[in-house]
mmCIF file of C-alpha atoms and ligand atoms in Angstrom:
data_model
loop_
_atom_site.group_PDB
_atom_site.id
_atom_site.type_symbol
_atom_site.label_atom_id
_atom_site.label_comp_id
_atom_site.label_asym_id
_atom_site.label_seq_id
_atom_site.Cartn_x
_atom_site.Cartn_y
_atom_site.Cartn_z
ATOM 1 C CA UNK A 1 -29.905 -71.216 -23.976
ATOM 2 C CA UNK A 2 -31.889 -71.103 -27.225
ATOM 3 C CA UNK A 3 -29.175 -69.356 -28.726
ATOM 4 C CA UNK A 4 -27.330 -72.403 -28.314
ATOM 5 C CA UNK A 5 -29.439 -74.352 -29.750
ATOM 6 C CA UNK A 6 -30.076 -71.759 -33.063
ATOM 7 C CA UNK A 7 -26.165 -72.380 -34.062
ATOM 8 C CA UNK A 8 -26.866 -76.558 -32.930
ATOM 9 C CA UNK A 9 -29.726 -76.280 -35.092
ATOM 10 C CA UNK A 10 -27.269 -74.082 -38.432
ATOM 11 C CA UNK A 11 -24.367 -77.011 -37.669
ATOM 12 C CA UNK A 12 -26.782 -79.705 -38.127
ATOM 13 C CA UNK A 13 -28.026 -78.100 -41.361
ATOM 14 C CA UNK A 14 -24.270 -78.023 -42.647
ATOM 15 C CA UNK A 15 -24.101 -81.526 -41.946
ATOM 16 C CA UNK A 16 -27.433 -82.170 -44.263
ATOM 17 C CA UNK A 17 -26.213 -80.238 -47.246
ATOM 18 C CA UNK A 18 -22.411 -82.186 -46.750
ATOM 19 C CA UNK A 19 -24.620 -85.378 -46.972
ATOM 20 C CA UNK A 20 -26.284 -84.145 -50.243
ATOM 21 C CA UNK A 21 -29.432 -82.287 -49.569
ATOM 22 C CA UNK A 22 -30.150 -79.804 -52.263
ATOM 23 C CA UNK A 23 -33.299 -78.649 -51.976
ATOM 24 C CA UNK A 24 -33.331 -74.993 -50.592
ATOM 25 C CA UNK A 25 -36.924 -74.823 -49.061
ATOM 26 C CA UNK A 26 -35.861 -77.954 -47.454
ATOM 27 C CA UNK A 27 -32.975 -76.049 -45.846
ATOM 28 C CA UNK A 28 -34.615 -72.894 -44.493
ATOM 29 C CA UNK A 29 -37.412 -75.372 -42.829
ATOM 30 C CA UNK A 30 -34.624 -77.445 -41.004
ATOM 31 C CA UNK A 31 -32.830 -73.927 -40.174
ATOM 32 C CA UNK A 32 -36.141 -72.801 -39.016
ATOM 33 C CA UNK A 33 -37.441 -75.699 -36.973
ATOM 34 C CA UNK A 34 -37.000 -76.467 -33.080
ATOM 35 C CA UNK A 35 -35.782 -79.529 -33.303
ATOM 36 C CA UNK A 36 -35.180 -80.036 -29.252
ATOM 37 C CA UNK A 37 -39.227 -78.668 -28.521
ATOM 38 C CA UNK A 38 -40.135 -82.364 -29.980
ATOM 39 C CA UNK A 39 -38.016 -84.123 -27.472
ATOM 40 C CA UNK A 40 -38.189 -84.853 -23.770
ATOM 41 C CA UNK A 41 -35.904 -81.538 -22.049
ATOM 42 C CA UNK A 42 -33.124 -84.520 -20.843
ATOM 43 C CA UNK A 43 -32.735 -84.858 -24.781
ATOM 44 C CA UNK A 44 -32.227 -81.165 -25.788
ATOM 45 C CA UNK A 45 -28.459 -81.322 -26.163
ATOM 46 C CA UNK A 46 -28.462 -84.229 -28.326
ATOM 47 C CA UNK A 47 -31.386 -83.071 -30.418
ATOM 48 C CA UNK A 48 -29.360 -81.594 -33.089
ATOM 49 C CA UNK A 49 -27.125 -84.540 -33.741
ATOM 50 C CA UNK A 50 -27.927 -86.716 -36.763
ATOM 51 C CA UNK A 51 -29.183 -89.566 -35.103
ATOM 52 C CA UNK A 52 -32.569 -90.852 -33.792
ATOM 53 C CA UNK A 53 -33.726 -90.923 -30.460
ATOM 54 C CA UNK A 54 -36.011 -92.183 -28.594
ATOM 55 C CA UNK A 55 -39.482 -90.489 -27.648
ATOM 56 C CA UNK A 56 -41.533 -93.272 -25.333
ATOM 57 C CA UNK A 57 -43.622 -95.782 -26.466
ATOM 58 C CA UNK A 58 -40.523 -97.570 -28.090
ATOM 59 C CA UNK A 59 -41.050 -95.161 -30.815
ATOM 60 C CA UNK A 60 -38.275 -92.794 -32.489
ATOM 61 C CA UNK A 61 -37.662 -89.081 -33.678
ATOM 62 C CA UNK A 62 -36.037 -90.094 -37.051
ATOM 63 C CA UNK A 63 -31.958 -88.686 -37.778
ATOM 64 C CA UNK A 64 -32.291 -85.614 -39.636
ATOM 65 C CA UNK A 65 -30.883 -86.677 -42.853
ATOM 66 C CA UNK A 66 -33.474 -89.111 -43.436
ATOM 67 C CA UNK A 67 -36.443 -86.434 -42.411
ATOM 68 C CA UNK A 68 -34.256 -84.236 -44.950
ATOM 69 C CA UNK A 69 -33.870 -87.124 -47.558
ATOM 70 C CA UNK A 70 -37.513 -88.010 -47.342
ATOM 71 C CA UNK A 71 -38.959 -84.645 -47.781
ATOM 72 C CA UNK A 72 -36.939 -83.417 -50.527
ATOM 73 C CA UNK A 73 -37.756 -86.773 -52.357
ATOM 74 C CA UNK A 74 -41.471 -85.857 -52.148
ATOM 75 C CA UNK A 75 -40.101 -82.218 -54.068
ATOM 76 C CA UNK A 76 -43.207 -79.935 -52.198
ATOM 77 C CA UNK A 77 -43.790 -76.689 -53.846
ATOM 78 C CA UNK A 78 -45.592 -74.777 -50.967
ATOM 79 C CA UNK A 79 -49.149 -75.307 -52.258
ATOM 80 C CA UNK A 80 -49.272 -79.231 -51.883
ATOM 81 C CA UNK A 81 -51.740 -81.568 -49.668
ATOM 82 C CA UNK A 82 -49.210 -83.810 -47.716
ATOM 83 C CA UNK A 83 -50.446 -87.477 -46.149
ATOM 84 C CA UNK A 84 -48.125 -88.556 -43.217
ATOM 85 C CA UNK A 85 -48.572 -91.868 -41.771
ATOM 86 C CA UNK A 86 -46.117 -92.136 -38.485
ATOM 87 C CA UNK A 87 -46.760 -88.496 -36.760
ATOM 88 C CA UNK A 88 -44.224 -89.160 -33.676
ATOM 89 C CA UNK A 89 -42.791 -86.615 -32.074
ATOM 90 C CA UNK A 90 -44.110 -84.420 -34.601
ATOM 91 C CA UNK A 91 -41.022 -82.700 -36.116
ATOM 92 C CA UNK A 92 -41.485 -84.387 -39.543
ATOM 93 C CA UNK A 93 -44.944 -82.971 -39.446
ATOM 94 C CA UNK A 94 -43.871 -79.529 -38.636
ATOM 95 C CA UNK A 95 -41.160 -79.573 -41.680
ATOM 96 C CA UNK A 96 -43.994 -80.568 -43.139
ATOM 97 C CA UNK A 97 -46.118 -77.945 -42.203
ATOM 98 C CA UNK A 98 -42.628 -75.177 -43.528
ATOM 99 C CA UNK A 99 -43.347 -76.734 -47.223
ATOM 100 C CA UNK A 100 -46.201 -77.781 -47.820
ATOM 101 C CA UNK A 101 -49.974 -75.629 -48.062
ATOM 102 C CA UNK A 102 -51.743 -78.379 -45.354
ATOM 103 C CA UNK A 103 -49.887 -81.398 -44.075
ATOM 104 C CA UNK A 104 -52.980 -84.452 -42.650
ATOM 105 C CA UNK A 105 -51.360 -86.931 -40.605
ATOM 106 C CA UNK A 106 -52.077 -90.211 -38.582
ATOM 107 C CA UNK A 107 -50.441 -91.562 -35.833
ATOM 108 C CA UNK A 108 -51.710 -95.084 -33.837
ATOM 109 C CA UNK A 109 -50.080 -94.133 -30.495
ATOM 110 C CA UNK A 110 -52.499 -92.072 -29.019
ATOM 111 C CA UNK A 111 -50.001 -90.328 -26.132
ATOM 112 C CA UNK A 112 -47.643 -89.596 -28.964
ATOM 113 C CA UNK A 113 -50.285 -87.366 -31.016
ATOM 114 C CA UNK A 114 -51.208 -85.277 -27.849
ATOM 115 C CA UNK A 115 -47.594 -84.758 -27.180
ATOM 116 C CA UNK A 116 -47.014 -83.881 -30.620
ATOM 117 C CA UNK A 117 -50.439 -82.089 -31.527
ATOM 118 C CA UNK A 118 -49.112 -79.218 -28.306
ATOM 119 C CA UNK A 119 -45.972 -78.980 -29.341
ATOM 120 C CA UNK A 120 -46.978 -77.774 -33.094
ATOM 121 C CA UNK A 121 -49.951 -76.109 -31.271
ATOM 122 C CA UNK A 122 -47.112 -74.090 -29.189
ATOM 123 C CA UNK A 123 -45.585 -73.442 -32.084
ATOM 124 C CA UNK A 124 -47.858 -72.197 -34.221
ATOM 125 C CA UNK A 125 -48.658 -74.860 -36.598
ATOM 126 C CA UNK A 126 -52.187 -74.407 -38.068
ATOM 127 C CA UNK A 127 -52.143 -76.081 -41.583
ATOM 128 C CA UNK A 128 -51.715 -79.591 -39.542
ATOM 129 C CA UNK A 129 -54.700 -81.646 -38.703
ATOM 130 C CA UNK A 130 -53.947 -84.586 -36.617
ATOM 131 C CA UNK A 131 -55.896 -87.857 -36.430
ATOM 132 C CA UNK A 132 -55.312 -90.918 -34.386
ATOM 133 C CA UNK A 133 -56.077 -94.289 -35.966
ATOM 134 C CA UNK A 134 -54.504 -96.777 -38.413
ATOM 135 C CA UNK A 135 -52.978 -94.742 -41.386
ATOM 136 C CA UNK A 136 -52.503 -97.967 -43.523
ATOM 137 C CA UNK A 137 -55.935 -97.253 -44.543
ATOM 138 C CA UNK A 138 -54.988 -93.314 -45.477
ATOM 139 C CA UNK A 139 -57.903 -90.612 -45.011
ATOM 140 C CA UNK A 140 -60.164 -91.161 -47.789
ATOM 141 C CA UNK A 141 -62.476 -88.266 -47.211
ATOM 142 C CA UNK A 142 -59.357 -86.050 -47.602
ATOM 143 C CA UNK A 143 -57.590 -87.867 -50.698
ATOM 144 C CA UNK A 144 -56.116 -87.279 -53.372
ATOM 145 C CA UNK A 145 -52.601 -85.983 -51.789
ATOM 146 C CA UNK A 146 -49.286 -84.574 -53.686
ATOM 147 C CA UNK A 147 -47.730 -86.526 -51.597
ATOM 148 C CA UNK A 148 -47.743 -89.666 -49.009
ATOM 149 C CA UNK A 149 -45.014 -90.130 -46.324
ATOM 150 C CA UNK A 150 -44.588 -92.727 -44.582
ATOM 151 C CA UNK A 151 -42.831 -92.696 -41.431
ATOM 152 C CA UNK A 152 -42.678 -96.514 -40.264
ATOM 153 C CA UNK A 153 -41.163 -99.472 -42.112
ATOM 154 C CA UNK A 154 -43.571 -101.776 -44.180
ATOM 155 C CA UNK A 155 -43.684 -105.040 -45.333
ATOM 156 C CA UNK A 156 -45.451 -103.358 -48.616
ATOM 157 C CA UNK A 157 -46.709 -100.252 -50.157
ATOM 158 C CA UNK A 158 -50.029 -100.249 -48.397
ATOM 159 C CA UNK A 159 -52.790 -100.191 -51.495
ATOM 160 C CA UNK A 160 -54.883 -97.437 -50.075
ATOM 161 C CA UNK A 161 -52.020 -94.964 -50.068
ATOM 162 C CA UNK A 162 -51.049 -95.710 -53.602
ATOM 163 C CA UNK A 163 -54.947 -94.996 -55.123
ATOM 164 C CA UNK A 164 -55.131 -92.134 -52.604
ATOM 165 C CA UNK A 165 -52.018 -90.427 -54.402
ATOM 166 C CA UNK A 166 -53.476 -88.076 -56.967
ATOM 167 C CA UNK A 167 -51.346 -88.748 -60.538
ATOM 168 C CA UNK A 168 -48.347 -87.197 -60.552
ATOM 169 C CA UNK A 169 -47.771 -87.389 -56.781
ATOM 170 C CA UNK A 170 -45.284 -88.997 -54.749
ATOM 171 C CA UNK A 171 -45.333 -91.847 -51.942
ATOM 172 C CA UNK A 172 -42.196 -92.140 -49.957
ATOM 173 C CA UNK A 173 -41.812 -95.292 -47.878
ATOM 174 C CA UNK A 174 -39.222 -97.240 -45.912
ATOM 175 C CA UNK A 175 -40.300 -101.054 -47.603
ATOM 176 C CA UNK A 176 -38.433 -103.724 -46.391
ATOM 177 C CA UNK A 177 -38.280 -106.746 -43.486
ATOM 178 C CA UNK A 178 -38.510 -105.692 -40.080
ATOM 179 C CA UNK A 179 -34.689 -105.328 -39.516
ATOM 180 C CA UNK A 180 -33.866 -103.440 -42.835
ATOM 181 C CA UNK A 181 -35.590 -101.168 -45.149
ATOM 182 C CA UNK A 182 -35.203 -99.513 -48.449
ATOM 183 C CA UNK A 183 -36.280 -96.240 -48.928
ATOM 184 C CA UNK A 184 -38.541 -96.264 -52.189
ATOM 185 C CA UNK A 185 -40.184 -93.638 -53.621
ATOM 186 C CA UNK A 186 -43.418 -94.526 -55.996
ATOM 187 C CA UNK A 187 -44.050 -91.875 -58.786
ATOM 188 C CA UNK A 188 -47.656 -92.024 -59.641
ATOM 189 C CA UNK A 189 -46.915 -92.112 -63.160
ATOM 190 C CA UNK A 190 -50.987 -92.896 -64.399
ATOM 191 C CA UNK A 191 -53.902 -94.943 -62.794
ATOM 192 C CA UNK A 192 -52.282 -97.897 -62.382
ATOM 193 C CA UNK A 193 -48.545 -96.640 -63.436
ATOM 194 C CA UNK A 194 -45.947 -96.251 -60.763
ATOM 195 C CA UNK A 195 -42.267 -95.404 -61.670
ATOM 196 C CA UNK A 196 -40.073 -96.846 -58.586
ATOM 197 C CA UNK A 197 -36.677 -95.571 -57.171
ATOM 198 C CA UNK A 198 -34.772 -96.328 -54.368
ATOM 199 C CA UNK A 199 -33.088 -93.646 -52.074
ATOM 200 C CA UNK A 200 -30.643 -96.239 -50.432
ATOM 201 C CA UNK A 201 -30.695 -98.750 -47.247
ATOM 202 C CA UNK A 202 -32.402 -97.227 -43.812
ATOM 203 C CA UNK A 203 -33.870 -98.475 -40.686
ATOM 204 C CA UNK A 204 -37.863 -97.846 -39.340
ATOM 205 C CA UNK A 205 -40.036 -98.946 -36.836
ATOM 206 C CA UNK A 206 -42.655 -100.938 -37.829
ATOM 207 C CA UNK A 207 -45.854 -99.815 -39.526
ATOM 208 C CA UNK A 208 -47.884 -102.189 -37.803
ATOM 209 C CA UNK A 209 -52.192 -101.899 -39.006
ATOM 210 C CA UNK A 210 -53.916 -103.336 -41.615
ATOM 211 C CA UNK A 211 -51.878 -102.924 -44.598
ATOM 212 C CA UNK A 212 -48.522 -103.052 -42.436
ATOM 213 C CA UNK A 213 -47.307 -105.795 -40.357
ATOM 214 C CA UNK A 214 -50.242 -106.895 -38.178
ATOM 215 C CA UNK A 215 -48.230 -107.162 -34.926
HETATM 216 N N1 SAM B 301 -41.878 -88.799 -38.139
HETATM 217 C C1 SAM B 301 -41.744 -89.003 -36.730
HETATM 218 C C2 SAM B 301 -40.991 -87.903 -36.059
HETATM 219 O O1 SAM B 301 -40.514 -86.975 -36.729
HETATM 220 O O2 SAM B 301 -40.912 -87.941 -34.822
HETATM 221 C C3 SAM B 301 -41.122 -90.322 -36.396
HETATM 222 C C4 SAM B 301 -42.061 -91.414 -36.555
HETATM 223 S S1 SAM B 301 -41.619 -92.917 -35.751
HETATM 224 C C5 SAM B 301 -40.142 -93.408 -36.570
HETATM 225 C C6 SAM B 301 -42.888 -93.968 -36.451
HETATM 226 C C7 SAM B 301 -44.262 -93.669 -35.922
HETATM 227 O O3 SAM B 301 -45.198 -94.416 -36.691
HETATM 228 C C8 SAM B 301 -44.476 -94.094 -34.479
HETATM 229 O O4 SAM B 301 -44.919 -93.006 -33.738
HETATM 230 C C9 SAM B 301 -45.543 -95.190 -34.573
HETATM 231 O O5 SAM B 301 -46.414 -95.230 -33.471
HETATM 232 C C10 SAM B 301 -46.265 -94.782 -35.842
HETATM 233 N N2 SAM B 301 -47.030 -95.846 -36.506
HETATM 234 C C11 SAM B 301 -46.723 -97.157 -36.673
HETATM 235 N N3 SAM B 301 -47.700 -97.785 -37.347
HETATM 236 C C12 SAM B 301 -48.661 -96.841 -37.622
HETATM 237 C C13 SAM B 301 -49.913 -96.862 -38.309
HETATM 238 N N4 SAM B 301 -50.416 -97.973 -38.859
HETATM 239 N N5 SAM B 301 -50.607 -95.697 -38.400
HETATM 240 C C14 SAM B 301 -50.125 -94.554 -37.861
HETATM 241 N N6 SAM B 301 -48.967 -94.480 -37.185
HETATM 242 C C15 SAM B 301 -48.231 -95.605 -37.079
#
């Protein structure tokens, strides 16, 4: 059976680099990740089709091409500190985890980061540290990062996140209404100097704390 899913798993990747994903560490991680581990067992033969699906709590896994899109935008070179806001299921975070030296993330749904902090657990996962809260606010005590990812739509670029981005790191974000997003990408170009640019039209949950929407 997990044979099955390995060549699932090498189709879906063929489908990523026919959308336009370059990036060959990004690649091997999404060749190398168990996709179907992050997803209820009824799910497993859908898991490596690009589309999101659902994983309680009204919350989503995110389609594939986005996790790819989003990672390779935040261009990780293996000894990075990663911020994720939106852990999930947890399969971003493990991608994550492929690319990047330590990978802190938040997630508000406390059921969701159990789920997710056995499944990386199971797998192996030890540069991950999982904390449950509001991740508008970021993790201070751990900042500055290479890179911020958020995984929930917001109204904003939440202002901790931006001064918690060391310069020359990336924040990738889905900013937008709560219907329809853009996914932006902030360049932190100086202390107050961001360079913008927009990977194209997508579709979150809501970020919902502080610095997101409030309900
Ligand atoms: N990256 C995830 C994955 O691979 O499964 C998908 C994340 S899902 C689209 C968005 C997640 O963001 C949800 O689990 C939701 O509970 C979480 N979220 C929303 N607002 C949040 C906040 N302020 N802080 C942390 N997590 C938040």
């Amino acid at each position: 059976m997990h044979n099955e899913y390995h060549s699932l798993r090498q189709q879906m990747v063929e489908t990523l680099i026919e959308r336009g994903i370059r990036d060959r560490r990004v690649i091997e991680a999404f060749r190398k990740v168990p996709r179907h581990l992050f997803l209820d067992e009824a799910l497993w033969p859908q898991a490596y089709s690009d589309h999101p699906l659902p994983i309680g709590e009204r919350q989503t896994i995110s389609q594939p091409y986005i996790v790819a899109l989003m990672t390779e935008a935040l261009g990780l070179t293996g000894m990075d500190k990663v911020l994720e806001i939106g852990t999930g299921s947890g399969y971003q975070t493990a991608i994550l985890a492929e690319l990047a030296d330590c990978v802190y993330s938040i997630e508000r749904l406390p059921d969701l980061a159990k789920r997710a902090r056995k499944v990386l657990d199971q797998l192996k996962y030890t540069n991950v540290v999982i904390r449950i809260g509001d991740g508008t606010a970021g993790w201070r005590d751990e900042s500055p990062f290479a890179g911020i990812i958020v995984t929930a739509a917001a109204p904003g670029a939440p202002d901790p996140l931006m001064q918690q981005l060391e310069i020359g790191g990336k924040l990738v974000i889905p900013i937008g209404d709560e219907q329809f997003q853009d996914l932006l990408v902030y360049f932190k170009e100086g202390e107050d100097r961001y360079r913008e640019q927009n990977l194209g039209g997508c579709r979150f949950v809501k970020l919902i704390g502080e610095h997101g929407w409030k309900t």
